[in-house]
Amino acid sequence: MNGARLAAICGAVLFSHAALAEPDNYVEAARGKALITAGDCVACHTAPGGQSYAGGLALDTPFGAIMTPNLTPDPTTGLGNWTADDFYHAMHEGIGRDGQHLYPAFPYTAFTKVTRADSDAIFAYLRTLPAVVNAVDRNSLPFPFDIRAAMIGWNALFFTPGTFTPDPKRSDEFNRGAYLVEGLGHCGTCHTPMNAFGANKADVFLQANQIDNWIAPNITDDARLGLGAWSVEEIMQYLSTGQTANTVASGPMADVIVHSTSQMPQTDLHAIAVYLKQRGAAGSATPAVLAASDPHMQSGAAIYVDTCAACHTTSGAGIEHAFPRLAKDPAVQQDDPASLIRVVLAGTRAVATNAEPTALAMPSLGYRLTDAQVADVLTYVRNSWGNAAAAVAASDVAKLRTEVGGPVNAATP
Amino acid sequence: MSRRLPSKDVVIVGLGWTGSIMAYELAKTGLDVVAIERGPWRDTASDFNIGTAPDELRYAIRQDMFLRPKQESITMRNNLSQTALPIRKWGSFLPGNGVGGAGVHWNGQTWRFLPDDFRIRSHMTEKYGAAIMPENNLIQDWPVSYADLEPHYDRFERVAGISGKAGNINGKIIPGGNTWEGARSRDYPTPPLRQGYAQDLFTKAATDRGLHPFPRPSANLSTAYTNTYGCRMGPCTYCGFCEWFGCANYSKASPQTCVLPVLVREKTFEARTNCEVTKVNLATDGKTATGVMYVDEQGQEWEQPADLVLVCAFSLFNVRLLLLSGIGKPYDPNTGEGVVGKNYAYQTGTGSTAYFEDAKFNPFAAAGSLGVALDDFNSDNFDHGPLGFVGGASITCAYTNGRPISYHPTPPGTPTWGSAWKKAVKETYQRVTSVGAQGSVMSYRGNYLDLDPTYKDPLGRPLMRMTFDYKDNERKMSGFMADRCDEIAKAMGAKQTVVKKLVGPWSVVPYQTTHNTGGAIMGSDPKTSVLNRYLQSWDVSNVFVMGASAFPQNAGYNPTGTVGALTYWALDAIKTYLKAPGPLVQA
């Protein structure tokens, strides 16, 4: 870090609430903008309908809702009085300017890998934002989780601060991908299973996790459940445009693509893809395929032909760039069928990007399919055309129906 | 009290096919564009769920997506001696309502008019002498040729992904396509739909008779398609819920599938829905539009100033807006003077219903444009000399639907209710097909649109009055076509046929077709047309009027292909206009 530049930033902090970037800081701020895009910080730090980075989004956690803070340079409600040191402290150790521990809903467990230079660049960019007055209740968790000091114990168990160290045996590109995926991109926050304390389990990194009633699928190189059948180019295409020929992004990943990956340079997307393809394959053992004679399979087959086949086709092949392929698709075979259940019940919409402007929709079908029918058709989809996955229980559908809402068939028990 | 809004570069009245294409193409150049649409927003994802879109009761019977009489009605009469009365239910034609306009609920038949259609007066007079022209006709040559429009037909077909088979590529005739068509620069973007058994019978019968059948061009796409704007479409599933329905499969070309996905991403575009434009405002000189007035859902009146006004509503309502705004001189059928409302035309529909003994057709496996057609009796592809009429028709054997409420044909003599009727419905459903002729309608002195002297809409503005009837020329032409249809139907093997011809005065009650044309026609002379050849008002040069209202008379085809071509043709002219605003043609 250039001392003069740091002084300039501190000067901005101390003396200019207008918080305009110093002119000589433009390059640094522009670099910070690219980094903050890779980190998708705007996703959590913007309330619905609110100003970008002004915070106030309620993040649901198993422990209660956490309100995200205001990152704009407003001195009283934002980061106006923070220094680059304060900011790095938060990123690297999860400790706020006032010395209070931050909750790991702010993924400092990943951001700790971010270099000091990158942290400073992000901070420089944040200084260029218009200061927005937006007071956020930073203590919204109920007792006992409102005791932030408890994080000392949590950190002792689950957190080791440390900047990313490149693996000299791997390519620069792999290391760049690792830095983005493990660090700033914090992909594991959604894609890695959590333990009872809300910590990502390091030993099953990127092996699928349920979040907000969606499954963030396995993104290791596993052939059945992960990206094993994907090429590097397909991963890049997915991150850049929101779809490949055979699948589309929706749900929370749609937001990631809109705000983050579709705006990232192709070189970074290539690095991410190279890294993910070399992460190794890790998924659960392939379960036995249910027999077509199984009554649930027979019922599911009939529902599939009646309700799904017009778009997804009777062979499960789908239509390229329109209706996702279901045959041998990893998203269909995840151990946890939550995403499948919710899209059948409530529908969903593909992401729209400049490259792929048509955001095709999966209609909600919960209004006319009972829990048992949804379970059967998904059991059929998960065990046909080369797919193999556990059967879906009507009780799983019933549980999720209460979570995702949507109209209910009067015949539903 | 109206409230004035900040000025825009372009205001567009109506967000259907023409409005959305214009909005996207102009917003893309950086212009600030607002589209004002009197109906609601509609898109596939939120409005056309696959489970509820094919709801015949809601959409076809209760007309969910169409204009409501309480929003706007018209008065109607057959001739000048009658007093027009307002319609209480839209019937003979069903204008759309809301974003996408009629492009949401159309069948999707997407034709190019034939080269002779564009110079019909000159052509017919040169070939047959002036005597062939019908009494009191106002038939005019178009101010554009087929060659002028060819690249623009192509652009629209590429945006809509039309499925078909070319019959003439750069002069090379291709058997199996429409060999009568004007030379096209390349084939359709997607191959034709697959046809059914009835179409196979029709093809064989027609070919045996020396005719030239071909799969008709369709906006229900045969395959997945990515259009020139990058929008994705899926293949048609032949579900038979096209006309009067939104397509839930992304397989029918519409503003929703083909334009809106890119339009809504344009940062300088804004849509205001449920807002009705009441008037185009004119400067005191009467030669420049200053913007439009509109009324929002709460009844608040707004003035939206703009440098350029594009009138892109349904053809009938384009004409009414011009009349209400005082743009162009209203047509007076008594003196023959004036232009706005002149040359209103429509379409004929006649044919033969064919009952078979052994055949088993699948009318439910249908699409709005599924069908085999022939053009041997369209335009001047046949000798009109001995026939004594002008115009022609496309003849088609098609299945647009086999829907449960509306489609239950029975042979003549069947009781209209009870067990005998039910038995006949069951026995006939798969044993009937039809051969139909969709024919041209010429323009006449007594067929026109004007403002009604008596009846007003909820905002106090006069309703439009439609004065229309089929003339002898159309009755003769469409009767001739019905006989040709019947010959083919019999040759297909029908044991019984029922011929339908035009009988009695035109009625506004039963549904016929929403191909209303003319009233704000394009031409070469401001004394006989409202718009110049670039669809620019002769009188107010910053007003352009899109749509079938520009047709000087109607051809024997569905209008949308030509409406699309004219839109792109006008778009290029508007881009020229924007560099140096003013009349593009000197009067």
CSV table of N, CA, C and O in Angstrom, one decimal, chain B residues 21 49 85 135 159 220 305 313 493:
chain,number,residue,atom,x,y,z
B,21,ILE,N,-41.6,-3.0,-31.3
B,21,ILE,CA,-40.5,-3.0,-32.2
B,21,ILE,C,-39.9,-1.5,-32.3
B,21,ILE,O,-38.7,-1.3,-32.2
B,49,ASN,N,-49.4,-19.2,-17.4
B,49,ASN,CA,-49.0,-20.4,-16.8
B,49,ASN,C,-49.5,-21.6,-17.7
B,49,ASN,O,-50.6,-21.6,-18.1
B,85,LEU,N,-75.7,2.1,-34.6
B,85,LEU,CA,-75.9,1.8,-33.1
B,85,LEU,C,-74.7,1.3,-32.5
B,85,LEU,O,-73.9,0.6,-33.2
B,135,GLU,N,-67.7,-1.0,-59.1
B,135,GLU,CA,-68.4,0.3,-59.0
B,135,GLU,C,-68.1,1.0,-57.7
B,135,GLU,O,-67.9,0.3,-56.6
B,159,VAL,N,-37.2,-11.8,-36.8
B,159,VAL,CA,-37.6,-11.5,-35.4
B,159,VAL,C,-38.6,-12.5,-34.9
B,159,VAL,O,-38.5,-12.9,-33.7
B,220,ASN,N,-46.3,-20.0,-35.1
B,220,ASN,CA,-46.1,-21.1,-34.1
B,220,ASN,C,-44.9,-21.9,-34.6
B,220,ASN,O,-45.0,-22.5,-35.7
B,305,PRO,N,-45.3,15.6,-23.2
B,305,PRO,CA,-44.7,16.2,-24.4
B,305,PRO,C,-43.7,15.3,-25.0
B,305,PRO,O,-43.1,14.5,-24.3
B,313,ALA,N,-51.4,2.0,-32.1
B,313,ALA,CA,-52.5,1.2,-31.6
B,313,ALA,C,-53.1,0.3,-32.6
B,313,ALA,O,-52.6,0.2,-33.8
B,493,GLY,N,-62.2,-36.6,-50.8
B,493,GLY,CA,-62.9,-37.8,-50.4
B,493,GLY,C,-64.1,-37.6,-49.5
B,493,GLY,O,-64.7,-38.5,-48.9
